[in-house]
Amino acid sequence: MSDMKAPPATSVWKLAGQGLEVAAAGIGSGDVVSATVGGAKYGVVLLWAIALGAFFKFVLSEGIARFQLATGQTVVEGWSAYLPRWVQYYFVFYLVLWTVAVSAAQATATGLGRANLTGGAVPQSWGAVLHSLVGGVLVWFGGYARFEQVMKLLVGVMGFSILICAVLTLSAPATALQGLLVPTIPDNSGTYVLSLIGGIGGSVTMLSYNYWMREEGMRGAGFLSYVRADVGIAYLFTAIFGLSIMLIANRAFFLPGVTITDAQAVPKMAETLGTILGTFGRVAYSAGFWAAVFASLLGVWQSVPYLYADLYSVMTGATGQAREALTQVTSVPYRRALIFITLVPLPLAFTGSPLVVIVTYTIVGSLFVPFLAATLLYLNNRVAWTAAVPRNHWLTNLLLVGIVALFLAVGSQAAMGALRRAGLL
């Protein structure tokens, strides 16, 4: 772990990486599919929804980081110290379900990315198995430093590839700018708009920043400006990535009047860009998608074991250096969780996720972001802080209240949709 006590004045631009790692971990296949289908259905009029969703995730991530700088505790430790014990049990239940469903989804998405790149030479199922195992090996043997290097490389590939495709397919920039700056909700699109705002930028992966801050030795009020800029860059990147996907979909599907389904979003986009931009377009998009989903997989494989280890430490009553040692990447709880995350997706790559897991995960998982926002309202206003870090501004509190309300609406819609698909409603 680094012994750095204060960031250099120019470190934001030189070293910005932890925030981008959070952003890359949160940008998964779901974000790509949602932005693609949105662009295909509505063109560029919903660009503002992606930007707003990224901003809301910035507010949450900044609050997570500020709490740690002020108290020296992760949010998980804060829940244990200041909230009822049922909160821990709720999060353990949620985390296990989230791990099963999301690890399966991440592995499947990377398998699809590999299949796109190889023209189907590597089947999606075996690509999923390969990426899950490779991700586990990289995290186990590479440590945090190697993980950070690989993530920066993947972020560069996904950002450049998707952005260049967006630039080359950009149509009517004035209309796109209007769609970004002037909120418009087309007829019968309210439910989709809410899901688009809620889906961008991940959920539980936002907690990863706590542990990557510790790996970099970020402690105390001296890091406040750095952290805010780092998180700001992260969610600016998230917004640009999502906006780029929607702009490409506008040119590939909306303007020609092509209708697509969720399942068609990624392969059809690669095929269409091959027609519009030639082989370069198909390969660039396929490489960008693969880099995005593999970065997301690596981010989950590396960060989620921290959460299991942290929960183990607080629930067993470990304190001080003993607790910090338990959350190291070489600790037994961390590595057991890594093995679990790596192996869980393997059978699901061939059989698909069981329906009961999907339904239960959707219902429980839909409550996480409003739960996080509500706990930040308490932790960042009422808990005693030991460092000179500002508490929530009244505007931040207002935004958090709005996030709770918005994401409860998004979550209830997701839960109802899952129950209907299961035939239970």
Short mmCIF file of C-alpha atoms in Angstrom, two decimals:
data_model
loop_
_atom_site.label_atom_id
_atom_site.label_comp_id
_atom_site.label_asym_id
_atom_site.label_seq_id
_atom_site.Cartn_x
_atom_site.Cartn_y
_atom_site.Cartn_z
CA MET A 1 0.00 0.00 0.00
CA SER A 2 1.24 3.48 -0.82
CA ASP A 3 2.42 5.79 1.97
CA MET A 4 1.47 8.92 0.02
CA LYS A 5 -0.01 11.52 2.42
CA ALA A 6 -1.00 14.34 0.09
CA PRO A 7 -1.48 14.50 -3.66
CA PRO A 8 0.89 16.51 -5.84
CA ALA A 9 -0.67 19.64 -7.33
CA THR A 10 -0.80 18.12 -10.81
CA SER A 11 -1.72 14.60 -9.78
CA VAL A 12 -5.35 14.70 -10.93
CA TRP A 13 -4.41 14.73 -14.61
CA LYS A 14 -1.30 12.61 -14.22
CA LEU A 15 -2.62 9.92 -11.93
CA ALA A 16 -6.40 9.94 -12.34
CA GLY A 17 -7.13 6.26 -12.30
CA GLN A 18 -9.14 5.16 -9.25
CA GLY A 19 -12.20 7.10 -10.42
CA LEU A 20 -11.83 5.81 -13.97
CA GLU A 21 -11.55 2.29 -12.55
CA VAL A 22 -14.88 2.80 -10.77
CA ALA A 23 -16.39 4.15 -13.99
CA ALA A 24 -15.04 1.23 -16.06
CA ALA A 25 -16.27 -1.29 -13.48
CA GLY A 26 -19.73 0.29 -13.62
CA ILE A 27 -20.01 0.44 -17.43
CA GLY A 28 -21.20 -2.99 -18.41
CA SER A 29 -23.16 -4.62 -21.19
CA GLY A 30 -26.41 -3.33 -19.68
CA ASP A 31 -25.30 0.27 -20.20
CA VAL A 32 -24.33 -0.45 -23.80
CA VAL A 33 -27.61 -2.21 -24.55
CA SER A 34 -29.76 0.48 -22.87
CA ALA A 35 -28.04 3.32 -24.71
CA THR A 36 -28.18 1.40 -28.00
CA VAL A 37 -31.90 0.60 -27.74
CA GLY A 38 -32.60 4.16 -26.58
CA GLY A 39 -30.79 5.61 -29.56
CA ALA A 40 -32.56 3.20 -31.91
CA LYS A 41 -36.01 4.08 -30.55
CA TYR A 42 -35.70 7.80 -29.87
CA GLY A 43 -32.62 9.07 -31.69
CA VAL A 44 -30.77 11.78 -29.80
CA VAL A 45 -33.61 13.30 -27.77
CA LEU A 46 -32.66 11.31 -24.65
CA LEU A 47 -28.98 12.24 -24.51
CA TRP A 48 -29.81 14.43 -21.51
CA ALA A 49 -30.98 11.37 -19.54
CA ILE A 50 -27.56 9.72 -19.81
CA ALA A 51 -25.82 12.92 -18.70
CA LEU A 52 -28.22 13.29 -15.75
CA GLY A 53 -27.75 9.68 -14.69
CA ALA A 54 -23.96 10.06 -14.72
CA PHE A 55 -24.26 13.24 -12.64
CA PHE A 56 -26.39 11.47 -10.02
CA LYS A 57 -23.78 8.69 -9.73
CA PHE A 58 -21.12 11.39 -9.30
CA VAL A 59 -23.08 12.81 -6.34
CA LEU A 60 -23.22 9.38 -4.71
CA SER A 61 -19.56 8.51 -5.36
CA GLU A 62 -18.35 11.88 -4.10
CA GLY A 63 -20.33 11.31 -0.89
CA ILE A 64 -18.84 7.83 -0.47
CA ALA A 65 -15.30 9.18 -0.85
CA ARG A 66 -15.91 12.22 1.36
CA PHE A 67 -17.18 10.02 4.20
CA GLN A 68 -13.99 7.96 4.11
CA LEU A 69 -11.72 11.01 4.02
CA ALA A 70 -13.58 12.44 7.02
CA THR A 71 -13.73 9.31 9.18
CA GLY A 72 -11.11 6.89 7.88
CA GLN A 73 -13.89 4.32 7.47
CA THR A 74 -15.39 2.68 4.42
CA VAL A 75 -19.13 2.98 3.94
CA VAL A 76 -19.48 -0.68 4.97
CA GLU A 77 -17.70 0.15 8.23
CA GLY A 78 -19.94 3.19 8.63
CA TRP A 79 -23.07 1.07 8.26
CA SER A 80 -21.72 -1.29 10.93
CA ALA A 81 -20.75 1.48 13.36
CA TYR A 82 -23.74 3.81 13.06
CA LEU A 83 -26.72 1.92 11.65
CA PRO A 84 -28.83 -1.00 12.99
CA ARG A 85 -27.37 -4.46 12.61
CA TRP A 86 -30.06 -5.53 10.14
CA VAL A 87 -28.38 -3.26 7.59
CA GLN A 88 -25.37 -5.60 7.51
CA TYR A 89 -27.57 -8.65 7.01
CA TYR A 90 -29.54 -6.93 4.27
CA PHE A 91 -26.33 -6.07 2.45
CA VAL A 92 -24.89 -9.59 2.84
CA PHE A 93 -28.08 -11.05 1.35
CA TYR A 94 -28.05 -8.51 -1.45
CA LEU A 95 -24.33 -8.97 -2.17
CA VAL A 96 -24.56 -12.74 -2.60
CA LEU A 97 -27.47 -12.41 -5.04
CA TRP A 98 -25.75 -9.56 -6.84
CA THR A 99 -22.55 -11.60 -7.15
CA VAL A 100 -24.28 -14.59 -8.71
CA ALA A 101 -26.35 -12.60 -11.20
CA VAL A 102 -23.80 -9.95 -12.11
CA SER A 103 -20.83 -12.30 -12.41
CA ALA A 104 -22.87 -14.45 -14.79
CA ALA A 105 -23.89 -11.39 -16.79
CA GLN A 106 -20.33 -10.05 -16.91
CA ALA A 107 -18.87 -13.34 -18.07
CA THR A 108 -21.58 -13.77 -20.72
CA ALA A 109 -20.99 -10.23 -21.99
CA THR A 110 -17.25 -10.79 -22.34
CA GLY A 111 -18.00 -14.01 -24.19
CA LEU A 112 -20.19 -12.01 -26.59
CA GLY A 113 -17.40 -9.46 -26.99
CA ARG A 114 -14.92 -12.19 -27.87
CA ALA A 115 -17.37 -13.78 -30.30
CA ASN A 116 -17.82 -10.41 -32.06
CA LEU A 117 -14.07 -9.89 -32.34
CA THR A 118 -13.42 -13.38 -33.71
CA GLY A 119 -16.42 -13.54 -36.00
CA GLY A 120 -17.84 -16.39 -33.93
CA ALA A 121 -14.66 -18.48 -34.02
CA VAL A 122 -14.73 -18.51 -30.19
CA PRO A 123 -18.29 -19.38 -29.05
CA GLN A 124 -19.88 -17.03 -26.52
CA SER A 125 -20.16 -19.70 -23.81
CA TRP A 126 -16.49 -20.71 -23.97
CA GLY A 127 -15.47 -17.06 -24.26
CA ALA A 128 -17.35 -16.43 -21.01
CA VAL A 129 -15.51 -19.26 -19.25
CA LEU A 130 -12.15 -18.07 -20.58
CA HIS A 131 -12.63 -14.46 -19.47
CA SER A 132 -13.89 -15.42 -16.03
CA LEU A 133 -10.84 -17.61 -15.40
CA VAL A 134 -8.39 -15.11 -16.89
CA GLY A 135 -9.91 -12.34 -14.77
CA GLY A 136 -9.55 -14.44 -11.63
CA VAL A 137 -5.92 -15.30 -12.39
CA LEU A 138 -5.01 -11.68 -13.15
CA VAL A 139 -6.49 -10.46 -9.88
CA TRP A 140 -5.00 -13.31 -7.81
CA PHE A 141 -1.43 -13.02 -9.10
CA GLY A 142 -1.27 -9.44 -10.36
CA GLY A 143 -2.20 -7.56 -7.22
CA TYR A 144 -3.60 -4.05 -7.27
CA ALA A 145 -0.72 -2.50 -9.24
CA ARG A 146 -1.06 -4.86 -12.21
CA PHE A 147 -4.84 -4.56 -12.09
CA GLU A 148 -4.55 -0.77 -12.31
CA GLN A 149 -2.26 -0.99 -15.35
CA VAL A 150 -4.60 -3.35 -17.20
CA MET A 151 -7.64 -1.22 -16.37
CA LYS A 152 -6.02 1.94 -17.71
CA LEU A 153 -5.20 0.13 -20.95
CA LEU A 154 -8.77 -1.15 -21.31
CA VAL A 155 -10.23 2.28 -20.52
CA GLY A 156 -8.07 3.75 -23.27
CA VAL A 157 -9.20 1.14 -25.80
CA MET A 158 -12.90 1.41 -24.98
CA GLY A 159 -12.86 5.20 -24.86
CA PHE A 160 -10.95 5.72 -28.10
CA SER A 161 -12.74 3.02 -30.10
CA ILE A 162 -16.29 4.05 -29.21
CA LEU A 163 -15.56 7.78 -29.41
CA ILE A 164 -14.02 7.53 -32.88
CA CYS A 165 -17.05 5.55 -34.09
CA ALA A 166 -19.33 8.24 -32.66
CA VAL A 167 -17.39 11.02 -34.38
CA LEU A 168 -17.36 9.21 -37.72
CA THR A 169 -21.11 8.54 -37.59
CA LEU A 170 -22.19 11.89 -36.10
CA SER A 171 -25.23 13.28 -37.87
CA ALA A 172 -26.87 16.71 -37.26
CA PRO A 173 -24.66 17.90 -34.36
CA ALA A 174 -27.01 20.81 -33.60
CA THR A 175 -29.87 18.37 -33.02
CA ALA A 176 -27.64 16.22 -30.82
CA LEU A 177 -26.65 19.27 -28.75
CA GLN A 178 -30.31 20.11 -28.28
CA GLY A 179 -30.98 16.55 -27.12
CA LEU A 180 -28.20 16.90 -24.57
CA LEU A 181 -29.19 20.31 -23.19
CA VAL A 182 -32.99 20.39 -23.55
CA PRO A 183 -34.76 17.59 -21.62
CA THR A 184 -37.51 16.04 -23.71
CA ILE A 185 -39.64 13.00 -22.86
CA PRO A 186 -41.24 11.45 -25.96
CA ASP A 187 -44.76 9.98 -25.69
CA ASN A 188 -44.94 6.69 -23.76
CA SER A 189 -41.23 6.80 -22.93
CA GLY A 190 -41.39 7.72 -19.24
CA THR A 191 -40.55 4.25 -17.97
CA TYR A 192 -37.62 3.91 -20.34
CA VAL A 193 -36.28 7.37 -19.43
CA LEU A 194 -36.27 6.45 -15.75
CA SER A 195 -34.46 3.19 -16.42
CA LEU A 196 -31.91 4.96 -18.63
CA ILE A 197 -31.16 7.51 -15.89
CA GLY A 198 -30.96 4.80 -13.27
CA GLY A 199 -28.88 2.30 -15.19
CA ILE A 200 -25.85 4.32 -16.27
CA GLY A 201 -22.73 4.06 -14.11
CA GLY A 202 -23.26 0.93 -12.03
CA SER A 203 -24.52 0.44 -8.49
CA VAL A 204 -22.58 -1.58 -5.90
CA THR A 205 -19.34 -1.02 -7.82
CA MET A 206 -19.42 2.59 -6.60
CA LEU A 207 -18.30 1.25 -3.21
CA SER A 208 -15.07 0.07 -4.83
CA TYR A 209 -13.64 3.57 -4.58
CA ASN A 210 -13.30 3.19 -0.80
CA TYR A 211 -10.83 0.33 -1.18
CA TRP A 212 -8.91 1.76 -4.11
CA MET A 213 -8.48 4.96 -2.09
CA ARG A 214 -6.86 2.87 0.65
CA GLU A 215 -4.61 1.13 -1.85
CA GLU A 216 -3.35 4.57 -2.95
CA GLY A 217 -2.98 5.88 0.61
CA MET A 218 -5.66 8.58 0.23
CA ARG A 219 -6.43 9.72 3.76
CA GLY A 220 -7.58 12.97 5.31
CA ALA A 221 -8.84 16.33 4.12
CA GLY A 222 -5.77 16.97 1.97
CA PHE A 223 -7.15 14.61 -0.68
CA LEU A 224 -10.58 16.22 -0.93
CA SER A 225 -9.92 18.31 -4.06
CA TYR A 226 -8.12 15.42 -5.74
CA VAL A 227 -10.92 12.98 -5.02
CA ARG A 228 -13.61 15.33 -6.28
CA ALA A 229 -11.74 15.94 -9.52
CA ASP A 230 -10.95 12.24 -9.92
CA VAL A 231 -14.59 11.24 -9.47
CA GLY A 232 -15.66 14.09 -11.73
CA ILE A 233 -13.38 12.86 -14.52
CA ALA A 234 -14.72 9.33 -13.99
CA TYR A 235 -18.35 10.23 -14.48
CA LEU A 236 -17.57 12.64 -17.29
CA PHE A 237 -16.01 9.62 -19.01
CA THR A 238 -19.11 7.55 -18.15
CA ALA A 239 -21.36 10.18 -19.70
CA ILE A 240 -19.23 10.55 -22.85
CA PHE A 241 -19.17 6.77 -23.33
CA GLY A 242 -22.95 6.45 -22.97
CA LEU A 243 -23.59 9.48 -25.18
CA SER A 244 -21.29 8.04 -27.85
CA ILE A 245 -23.16 4.72 -27.88
CA MET A 246 -26.49 6.53 -28.27
CA LEU A 247 -25.12 8.73 -31.07
CA ILE A 248 -23.87 5.67 -32.95
CA ALA A 249 -27.27 3.96 -32.51
CA ASN A 250 -28.99 7.08 -33.81
CA ARG A 251 -27.03 6.85 -37.07
CA ALA A 252 -27.12 3.05 -37.34
CA PHE A 253 -30.77 2.39 -36.46
CA PHE A 254 -32.97 5.42 -35.76
CA LEU A 255 -32.32 7.44 -38.92
CA PRO A 256 -32.73 4.41 -41.26
CA GLY A 257 -35.81 3.31 -39.29
CA VAL A 258 -34.38 -0.04 -38.17
CA THR A 259 -36.05 -1.67 -35.15
CA ILE A 260 -33.90 -3.80 -32.83
CA THR A 261 -34.36 -5.85 -29.67
CA ASP A 262 -32.11 -5.93 -26.62
CA ALA A 263 -30.58 -9.21 -27.79
CA GLN A 264 -29.73 -7.73 -31.19
CA ALA A 265 -28.20 -4.50 -29.86
CA VAL A 266 -24.52 -5.47 -29.81
CA PRO A 267 -24.12 -7.87 -32.78
CA LYS A 268 -26.41 -5.78 -34.99
CA MET A 269 -24.46 -2.60 -34.12
CA ALA A 270 -21.18 -4.25 -35.14
CA GLU A 271 -22.72 -5.53 -38.37
CA THR A 272 -24.25 -2.15 -39.24
CA LEU A 273 -21.06 -0.23 -38.54
CA GLY A 274 -19.28 -2.65 -40.84
CA THR A 275 -21.67 -1.52 -43.57
CA ILE A 276 -21.38 2.20 -42.77
CA LEU A 277 -17.65 2.49 -41.96
CA GLY A 278 -16.27 -0.70 -43.44
CA THR A 279 -14.13 -3.25 -41.62
CA PHE A 280 -12.60 -0.52 -39.45
CA GLY A 281 -15.99 0.39 -38.01
CA ARG A 282 -16.91 -3.20 -37.19
CA VAL A 283 -13.54 -3.97 -35.59
CA ALA A 284 -13.33 -0.66 -33.70
CA TYR A 285 -16.79 -1.05 -32.20
CA SER A 286 -16.22 -4.73 -31.38
CA ALA A 287 -12.88 -3.89 -29.72
CA GLY A 288 -14.47 -1.05 -27.76
CA PHE A 289 -17.34 -3.23 -26.56
CA TRP A 290 -14.99 -6.06 -25.58
CA ALA A 291 -12.72 -3.67 -23.68
CA ALA A 292 -15.72 -2.15 -21.89
CA VAL A 293 -17.17 -5.46 -20.71
CA PHE A 294 -13.80 -7.01 -19.85
CA ALA A 295 -12.86 -3.89 -17.84
CA SER A 296 -16.19 -4.19 -16.05
CA LEU A 297 -15.55 -7.86 -15.33
CA LEU A 298 -12.06 -7.17 -14.00
CA GLY A 299 -13.38 -4.28 -11.89
CA VAL A 300 -15.99 -6.55 -10.29
CA TRP A 301 -13.57 -9.47 -9.83
CA GLN A 302 -11.02 -7.17 -8.13
CA SER A 303 -13.30 -4.94 -6.05
CA VAL A 304 -16.16 -7.11 -4.83
CA PRO A 305 -13.88 -9.41 -2.74
CA TYR A 306 -12.98 -6.28 -0.75
CA LEU A 307 -16.65 -5.97 0.21
CA TYR A 308 -16.85 -9.57 1.38
CA ALA A 309 -13.62 -9.17 3.35
CA ASP A 310 -14.81 -5.89 4.85
CA LEU A 311 -18.12 -7.42 5.89
CA TYR A 312 -16.27 -10.37 7.42
CA SER A 313 -14.01 -8.02 9.38
CA VAL A 314 -16.84 -5.93 10.84
CA MET A 315 -19.08 -8.89 11.60
CA THR A 316 -16.25 -10.70 13.43
CA GLY A 317 -15.37 -7.58 15.41
CA ALA A 318 -11.87 -7.04 14.02
CA THR A 319 -10.44 -3.60 14.75
CA GLY A 320 -7.56 -1.35 13.73
CA GLN A 321 -4.72 -2.96 11.81
CA ALA A 322 -6.34 -6.40 12.03
CA ARG A 323 -9.38 -5.11 10.16
CA GLU A 324 -7.25 -3.40 7.55
CA ALA A 325 -5.18 -6.56 7.07
CA LEU A 326 -8.34 -8.57 6.37
CA THR A 327 -9.18 -6.34 3.41
CA GLN A 328 -5.82 -6.77 1.68
CA VAL A 329 -5.78 -8.56 -1.66
CA THR A 330 -3.70 -11.37 -0.13
CA SER A 331 -6.03 -12.02 2.83
CA VAL A 332 -7.93 -15.29 3.15
CA PRO A 333 -11.43 -13.70 3.08
CA TYR A 334 -10.54 -11.69 -0.03
CA ARG A 335 -9.18 -14.69 -1.92
CA ARG A 336 -12.08 -16.95 -0.96
CA ALA A 337 -14.48 -14.34 -2.30
CA LEU A 338 -12.40 -14.06 -5.49
CA ILE A 339 -12.63 -17.83 -6.03
CA PHE A 340 -16.41 -17.65 -5.53
CA ILE A 341 -16.82 -14.82 -8.04
CA THR A 342 -14.59 -16.54 -10.59
CA LEU A 343 -16.28 -19.95 -10.45
CA VAL A 344 -19.96 -18.99 -10.06
CA PRO A 345 -20.41 -17.88 -13.71
CA LEU A 346 -18.93 -21.04 -15.25
CA PRO A 347 -22.02 -23.32 -15.21
CA LEU A 348 -24.31 -20.36 -15.91
CA ALA A 349 -22.34 -19.62 -19.10
CA PHE A 350 -23.93 -22.76 -20.59
CA THR A 351 -27.31 -22.99 -18.84
CA GLY A 352 -28.33 -19.33 -18.35
CA SER A 353 -29.11 -17.76 -14.98
CA PRO A 354 -31.89 -19.54 -13.06
CA LEU A 355 -35.13 -17.57 -13.13
CA VAL A 356 -35.48 -17.43 -9.35
CA VAL A 357 -32.02 -15.82 -9.05
CA ILE A 358 -32.83 -13.21 -11.69
CA VAL A 359 -36.17 -12.28 -10.12
CA THR A 360 -34.86 -12.18 -6.55
CA TYR A 361 -31.76 -10.22 -7.59
CA THR A 362 -33.81 -7.69 -9.55
CA ILE A 363 -36.15 -7.04 -6.61
CA VAL A 364 -33.44 -6.83 -3.94
CA GLY A 365 -30.92 -5.09 -6.19
CA SER A 366 -33.42 -2.41 -7.18
CA LEU A 367 -33.33 -1.15 -3.60
CA PHE A 368 -29.55 -0.66 -3.41
CA VAL A 369 -29.06 2.82 -4.90
CA PRO A 370 -31.89 4.47 -2.91
CA PHE A 371 -30.62 2.60 0.16
CA LEU A 372 -27.11 3.97 -0.44
CA ALA A 373 -28.40 7.51 -0.98
CA ALA A 374 -30.51 7.34 2.19
CA THR A 375 -27.59 6.10 4.31
CA LEU A 376 -25.34 8.85 2.92
CA LEU A 377 -27.92 11.39 4.04
CA TYR A 378 -27.41 10.10 7.57
CA LEU A 379 -23.68 9.33 7.55
CA ASN A 380 -22.65 12.63 5.95
CA ASN A 381 -24.87 14.81 8.13
CA ARG A 382 -25.15 13.21 11.55
CA VAL A 383 -22.00 11.15 12.20
CA ALA A 384 -19.06 12.72 14.05
CA TRP A 385 -16.15 13.36 11.68
CA THR A 386 -12.48 13.37 12.68
CA ALA A 387 -11.05 15.33 9.71
CA ALA A 388 -11.76 18.83 8.41
CA VAL A 389 -13.92 17.65 5.53
CA PRO A 390 -17.14 19.56 4.77
CA ARG A 391 -20.45 17.87 5.46
CA ASN A 392 -23.24 17.76 2.92
CA HIS A 393 -24.25 21.08 1.44
CA TRP A 394 -28.02 21.68 1.50
CA LEU A 395 -28.05 21.26 -2.27
CA THR A 396 -26.33 17.87 -1.94
CA ASN A 397 -28.97 16.79 0.57
CA LEU A 398 -31.70 17.91 -1.82
CA LEU A 399 -30.10 15.92 -4.64
CA LEU A 400 -29.83 12.82 -2.43
CA VAL A 401 -33.51 13.06 -1.54
CA GLY A 402 -34.30 13.33 -5.25
CA ILE A 403 -32.08 10.31 -5.98
CA VAL A 404 -33.88 8.26 -3.32
CA ALA A 405 -37.26 9.10 -4.87
CA LEU A 406 -36.11 8.59 -8.46
CA PHE A 407 -34.37 5.29 -7.88
CA LEU A 408 -37.25 3.92 -5.81
CA ALA A 409 -39.43 4.58 -8.85
CA VAL A 410 -36.86 2.94 -11.13
CA GLY A 411 -36.46 0.00 -8.78
CA SER A 412 -40.19 -0.61 -8.37
CA GLN A 413 -40.59 -0.67 -12.15
CA ALA A 414 -37.69 -3.12 -12.50
CA ALA A 415 -39.14 -5.36 -9.78
CA MET A 416 -42.62 -5.36 -11.34
CA GLY A 417 -41.12 -6.12 -14.74
CA ALA A 418 -39.19 -9.08 -13.32
CA LEU A 419 -42.30 -10.48 -11.67
CA ARG A 420 -44.29 -10.11 -14.90
CA ARG A 421 -41.59 -11.89 -16.91
CA ALA A 422 -41.69 -14.71 -14.35
CA GLY A 423 -45.48 -14.98 -14.77
CA LEU A 424 -46.07 -14.04 -11.12
CA LEU A 425 -48.14 -10.95 -11.98
#
